[in-house]
PDB file of C-alpha atoms in Angstrom:
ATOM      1  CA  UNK Z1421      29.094  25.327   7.724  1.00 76.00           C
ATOM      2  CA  UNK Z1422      25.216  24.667   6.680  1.00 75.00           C
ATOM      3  CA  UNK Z1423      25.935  20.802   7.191  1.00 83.00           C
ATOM      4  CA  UNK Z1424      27.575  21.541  10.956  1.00 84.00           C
ATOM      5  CA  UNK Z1425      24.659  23.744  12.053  1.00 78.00           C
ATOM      6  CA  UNK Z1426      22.263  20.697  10.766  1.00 82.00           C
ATOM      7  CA  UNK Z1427      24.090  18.648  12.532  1.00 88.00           C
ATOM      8  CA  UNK Z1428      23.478  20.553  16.147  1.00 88.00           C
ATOM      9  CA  UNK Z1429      19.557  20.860  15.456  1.00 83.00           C
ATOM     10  CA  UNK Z1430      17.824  17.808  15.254  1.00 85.00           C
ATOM     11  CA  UNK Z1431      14.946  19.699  13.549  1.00 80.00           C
ATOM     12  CA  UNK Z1432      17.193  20.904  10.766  1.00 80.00           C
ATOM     13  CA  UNK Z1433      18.165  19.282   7.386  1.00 78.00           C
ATOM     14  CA  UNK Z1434      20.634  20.934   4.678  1.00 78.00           C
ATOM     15  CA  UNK Z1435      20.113  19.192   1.583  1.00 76.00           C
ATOM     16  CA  UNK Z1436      23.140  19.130  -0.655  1.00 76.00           C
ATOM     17  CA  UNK Z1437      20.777  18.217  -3.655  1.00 79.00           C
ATOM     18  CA  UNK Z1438      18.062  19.463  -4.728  1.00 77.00           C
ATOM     19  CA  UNK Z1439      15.963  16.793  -5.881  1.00 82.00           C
ATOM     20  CA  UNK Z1440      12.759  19.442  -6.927  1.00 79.00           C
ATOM     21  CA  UNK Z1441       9.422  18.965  -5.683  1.00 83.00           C
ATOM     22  CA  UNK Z1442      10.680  16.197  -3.173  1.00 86.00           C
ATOM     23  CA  UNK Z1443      12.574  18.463  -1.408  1.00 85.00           C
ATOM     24  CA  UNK Z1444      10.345  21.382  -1.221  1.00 88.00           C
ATOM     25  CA  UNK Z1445       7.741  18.926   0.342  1.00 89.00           C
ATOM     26  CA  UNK Z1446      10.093  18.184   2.991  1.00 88.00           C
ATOM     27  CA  UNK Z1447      10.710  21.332   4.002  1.00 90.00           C
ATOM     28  CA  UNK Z1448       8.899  24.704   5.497  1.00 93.00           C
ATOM     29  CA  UNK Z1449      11.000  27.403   4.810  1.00 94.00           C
ATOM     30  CA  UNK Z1450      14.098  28.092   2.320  1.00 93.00           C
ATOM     31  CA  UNK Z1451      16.810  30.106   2.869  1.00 91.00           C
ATOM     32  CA  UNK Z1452      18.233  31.505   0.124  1.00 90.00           C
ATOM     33  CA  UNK Z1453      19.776  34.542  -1.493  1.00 88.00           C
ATOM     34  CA  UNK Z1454      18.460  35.486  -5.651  1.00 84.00           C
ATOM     35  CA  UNK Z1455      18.088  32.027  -7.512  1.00 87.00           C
ATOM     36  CA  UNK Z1456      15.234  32.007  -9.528  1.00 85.00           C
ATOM     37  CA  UNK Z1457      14.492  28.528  -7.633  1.00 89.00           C
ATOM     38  CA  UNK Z1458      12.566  30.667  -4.884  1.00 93.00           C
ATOM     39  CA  UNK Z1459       9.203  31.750  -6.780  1.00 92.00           C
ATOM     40  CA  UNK Z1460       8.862  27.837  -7.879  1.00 90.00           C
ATOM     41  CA  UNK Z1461       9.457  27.190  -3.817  1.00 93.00           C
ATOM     42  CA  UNK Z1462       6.731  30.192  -2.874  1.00 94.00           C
ATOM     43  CA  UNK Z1463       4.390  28.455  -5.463  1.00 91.00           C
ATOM     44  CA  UNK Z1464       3.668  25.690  -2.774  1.00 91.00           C
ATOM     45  CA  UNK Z1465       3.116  28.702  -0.283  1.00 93.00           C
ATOM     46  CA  UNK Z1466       6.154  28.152   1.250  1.00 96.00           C
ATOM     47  CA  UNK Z1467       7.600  31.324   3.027  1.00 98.00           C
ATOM     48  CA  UNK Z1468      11.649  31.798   2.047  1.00 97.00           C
ATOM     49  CA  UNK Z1469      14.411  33.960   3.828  1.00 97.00           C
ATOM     50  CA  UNK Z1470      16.623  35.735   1.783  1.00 96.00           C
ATOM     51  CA  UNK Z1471      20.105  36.766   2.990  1.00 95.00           C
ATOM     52  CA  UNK Z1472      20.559  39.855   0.438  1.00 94.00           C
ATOM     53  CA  UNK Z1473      18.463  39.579  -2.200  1.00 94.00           C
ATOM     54  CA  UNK Z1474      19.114  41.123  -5.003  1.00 92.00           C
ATOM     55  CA  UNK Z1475      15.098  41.928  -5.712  1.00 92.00           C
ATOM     56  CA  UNK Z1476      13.642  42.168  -2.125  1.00 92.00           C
ATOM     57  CA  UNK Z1477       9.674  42.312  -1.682  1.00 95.00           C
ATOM     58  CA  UNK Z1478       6.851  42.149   0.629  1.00 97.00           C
ATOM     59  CA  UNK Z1479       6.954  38.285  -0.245  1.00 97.00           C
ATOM     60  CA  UNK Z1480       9.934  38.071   1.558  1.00 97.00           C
ATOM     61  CA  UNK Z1481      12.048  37.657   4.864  1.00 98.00           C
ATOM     62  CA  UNK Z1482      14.991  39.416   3.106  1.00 97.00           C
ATOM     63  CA  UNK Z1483      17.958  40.186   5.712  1.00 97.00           C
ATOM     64  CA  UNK Z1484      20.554  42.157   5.352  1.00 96.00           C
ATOM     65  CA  UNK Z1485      23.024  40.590   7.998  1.00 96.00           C
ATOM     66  CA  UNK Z1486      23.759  37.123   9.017  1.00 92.00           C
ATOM     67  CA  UNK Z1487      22.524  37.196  12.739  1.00 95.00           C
ATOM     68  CA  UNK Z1488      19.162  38.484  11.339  1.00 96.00           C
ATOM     69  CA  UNK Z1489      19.081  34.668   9.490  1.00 94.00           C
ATOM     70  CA  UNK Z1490      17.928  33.490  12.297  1.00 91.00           C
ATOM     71  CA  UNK Z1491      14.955  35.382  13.489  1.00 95.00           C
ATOM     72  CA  UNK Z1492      13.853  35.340  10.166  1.00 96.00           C
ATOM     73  CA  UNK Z1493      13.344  31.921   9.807  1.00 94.00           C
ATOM     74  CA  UNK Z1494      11.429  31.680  12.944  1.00 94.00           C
ATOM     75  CA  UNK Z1495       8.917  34.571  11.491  1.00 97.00           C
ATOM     76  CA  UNK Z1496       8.631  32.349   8.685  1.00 97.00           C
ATOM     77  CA  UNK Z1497       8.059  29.576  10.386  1.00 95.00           C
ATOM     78  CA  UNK Z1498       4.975  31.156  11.810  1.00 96.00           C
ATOM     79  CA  UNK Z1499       3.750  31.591   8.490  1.00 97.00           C
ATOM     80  CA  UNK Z1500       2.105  35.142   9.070  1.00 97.00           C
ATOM     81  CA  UNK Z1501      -0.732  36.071   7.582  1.00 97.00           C
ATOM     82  CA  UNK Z1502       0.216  39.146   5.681  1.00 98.00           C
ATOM     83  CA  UNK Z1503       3.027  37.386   4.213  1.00 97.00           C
ATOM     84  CA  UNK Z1504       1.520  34.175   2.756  1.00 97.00           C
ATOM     85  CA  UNK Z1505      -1.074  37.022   1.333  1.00 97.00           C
ATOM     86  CA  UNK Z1506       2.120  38.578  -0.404  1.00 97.00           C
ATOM     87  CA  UNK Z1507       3.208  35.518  -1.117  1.00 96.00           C
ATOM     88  CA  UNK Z1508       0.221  34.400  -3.281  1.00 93.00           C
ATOM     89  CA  UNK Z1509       0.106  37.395  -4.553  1.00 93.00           C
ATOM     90  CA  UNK Z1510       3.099  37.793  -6.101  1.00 94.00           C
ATOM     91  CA  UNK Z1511       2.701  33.628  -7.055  1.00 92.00           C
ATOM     92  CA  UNK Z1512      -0.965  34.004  -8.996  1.00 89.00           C
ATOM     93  CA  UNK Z1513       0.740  35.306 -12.213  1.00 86.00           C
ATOM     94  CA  UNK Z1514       3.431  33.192 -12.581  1.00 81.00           C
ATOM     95  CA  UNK Z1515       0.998  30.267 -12.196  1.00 79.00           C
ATOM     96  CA  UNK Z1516      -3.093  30.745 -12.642  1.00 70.00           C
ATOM     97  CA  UNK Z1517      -4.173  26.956 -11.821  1.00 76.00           C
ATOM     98  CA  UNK Z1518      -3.600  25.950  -8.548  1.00 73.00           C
ATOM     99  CA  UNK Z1519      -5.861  23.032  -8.638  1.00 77.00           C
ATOM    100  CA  UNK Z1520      -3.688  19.651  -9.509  1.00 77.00           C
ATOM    101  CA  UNK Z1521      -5.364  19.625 -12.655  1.00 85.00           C
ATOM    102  CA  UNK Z1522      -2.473  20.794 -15.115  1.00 84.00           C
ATOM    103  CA  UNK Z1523      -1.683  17.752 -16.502  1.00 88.00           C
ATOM    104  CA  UNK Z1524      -5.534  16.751 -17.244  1.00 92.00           C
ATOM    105  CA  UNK Z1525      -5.598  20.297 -19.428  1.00 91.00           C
ATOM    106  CA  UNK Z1526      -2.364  19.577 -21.410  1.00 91.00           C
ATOM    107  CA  UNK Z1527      -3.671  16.066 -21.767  1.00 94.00           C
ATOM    108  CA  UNK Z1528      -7.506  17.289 -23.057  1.00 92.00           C
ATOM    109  CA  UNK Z1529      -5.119  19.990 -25.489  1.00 90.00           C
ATOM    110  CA  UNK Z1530      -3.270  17.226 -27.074  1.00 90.00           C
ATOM    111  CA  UNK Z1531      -6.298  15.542 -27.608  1.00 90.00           C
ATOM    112  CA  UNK Z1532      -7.943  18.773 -28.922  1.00 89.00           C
ATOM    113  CA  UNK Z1533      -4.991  18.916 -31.552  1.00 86.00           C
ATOM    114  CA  UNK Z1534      -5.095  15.439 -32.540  1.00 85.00           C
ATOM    115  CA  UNK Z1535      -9.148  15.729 -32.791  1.00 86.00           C
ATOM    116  CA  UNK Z1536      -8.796  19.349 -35.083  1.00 85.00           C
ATOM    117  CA  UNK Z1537      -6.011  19.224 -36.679  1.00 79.00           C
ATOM    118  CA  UNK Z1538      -5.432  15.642 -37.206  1.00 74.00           C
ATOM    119  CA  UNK Z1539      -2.143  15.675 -35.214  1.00 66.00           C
ATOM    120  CA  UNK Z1540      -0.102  17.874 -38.105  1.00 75.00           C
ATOM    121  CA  UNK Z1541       1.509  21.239 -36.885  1.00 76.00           C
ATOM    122  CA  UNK Z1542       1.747  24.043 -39.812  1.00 77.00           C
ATOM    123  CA  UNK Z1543       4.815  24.079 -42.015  1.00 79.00           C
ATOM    124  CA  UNK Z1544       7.400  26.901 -40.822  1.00 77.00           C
ATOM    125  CA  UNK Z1545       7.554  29.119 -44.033  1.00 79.00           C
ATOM    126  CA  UNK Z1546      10.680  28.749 -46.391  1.00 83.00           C
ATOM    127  CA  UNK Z1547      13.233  31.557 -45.282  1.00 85.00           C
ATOM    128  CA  UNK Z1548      15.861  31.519 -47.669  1.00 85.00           C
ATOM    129  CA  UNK Z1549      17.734  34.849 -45.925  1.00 84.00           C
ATOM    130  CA  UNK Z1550      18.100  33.286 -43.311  1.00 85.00           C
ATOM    131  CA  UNK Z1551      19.512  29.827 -44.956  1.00 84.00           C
ATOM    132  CA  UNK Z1552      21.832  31.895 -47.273  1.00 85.00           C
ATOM    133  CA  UNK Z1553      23.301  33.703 -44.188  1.00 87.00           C
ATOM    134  CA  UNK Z1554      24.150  30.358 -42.480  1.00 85.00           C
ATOM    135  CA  UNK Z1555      25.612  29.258 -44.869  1.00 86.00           C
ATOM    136  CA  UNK Z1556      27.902  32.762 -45.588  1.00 85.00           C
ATOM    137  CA  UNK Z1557      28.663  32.306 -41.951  1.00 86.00           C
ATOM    138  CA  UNK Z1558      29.888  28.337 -42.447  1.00 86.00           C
ATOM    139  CA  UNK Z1559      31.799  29.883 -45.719  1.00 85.00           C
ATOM    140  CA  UNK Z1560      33.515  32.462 -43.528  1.00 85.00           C
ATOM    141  CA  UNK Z1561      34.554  29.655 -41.155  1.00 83.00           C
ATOM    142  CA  UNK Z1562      35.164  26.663 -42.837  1.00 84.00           C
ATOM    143  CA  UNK Z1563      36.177  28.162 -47.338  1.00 79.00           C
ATOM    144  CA  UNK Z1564      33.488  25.278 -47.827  1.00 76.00           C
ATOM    145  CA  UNK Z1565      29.940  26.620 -49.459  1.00 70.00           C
ATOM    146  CA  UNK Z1566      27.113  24.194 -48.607  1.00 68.00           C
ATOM    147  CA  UNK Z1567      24.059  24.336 -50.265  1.00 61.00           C
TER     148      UNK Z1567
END
């Protein structure tokens, strides 16, 4: 059905794939219903339409009815005010730096570790429990004791 309607609007794509970052580029609205694939989307401030979502907000176009799909996505495609506010609202804590320079920090950490702690991590203490119940559990399974 999504490929038909695509088909009668020139200004329409449905993408079958979701090739990540590409795709959200491309596009300036998502539809979508509760896939965890929407705050990544809103992260680019990017309104989406939901069609029932399971946790509705004020950073939403949720609908509860198929011929209010429509509509929706030309609100969105307005991008009003009040909701790009919600929007980055509800976007700041699941991402703090908003200013291309993520890679440069986990770049300048690795070189902080290699620079203080001459590139070694800590041991993970000995936890014999723990080895002694995986190997009961392999016992249990298998007759065969490992140690």
């Amino acid at each position: 059905d999504y490929t038909a309607m695509a088909e009668r609007h020139p200004n329409v794509t449905f993408s079958r794939i979701n090739e990540g970052l590409k795709t959200f580029r491309q596009s300036d609205v998502m539809l979508c219903d509760s896939s965890s694939i929407i705050v990544e989307y809103m992260l680019l401030n990017k309104p989406v339409v939901t069609y029932r979502n399971t946790h509705p907000g004020n950073f939403l176009l949720d609908v509860q009815h198929i011929e209010d799909i429509a509509p929706a996505i030309e609100k969105a495609l307005t991008y009003p005010k009040e909701l790009m506010e919600n929007i980055y609202a509800y976007t700041s804590p699941h991402e703090g730096h908003r200013d291309g320079q993520n890679s440069a920090r986990v770049l300048d950490a690795v070189d902080d570790f290699i620079a203080h702690h001459k590139g070694r991590l800590k041991r993970k203490p000995l936890n014999l429990f723990r080895k002694l119940k995986m190997r009961w559990k392999v016992y249990k399974n298998t007759g065969k004791f490992y140690f």
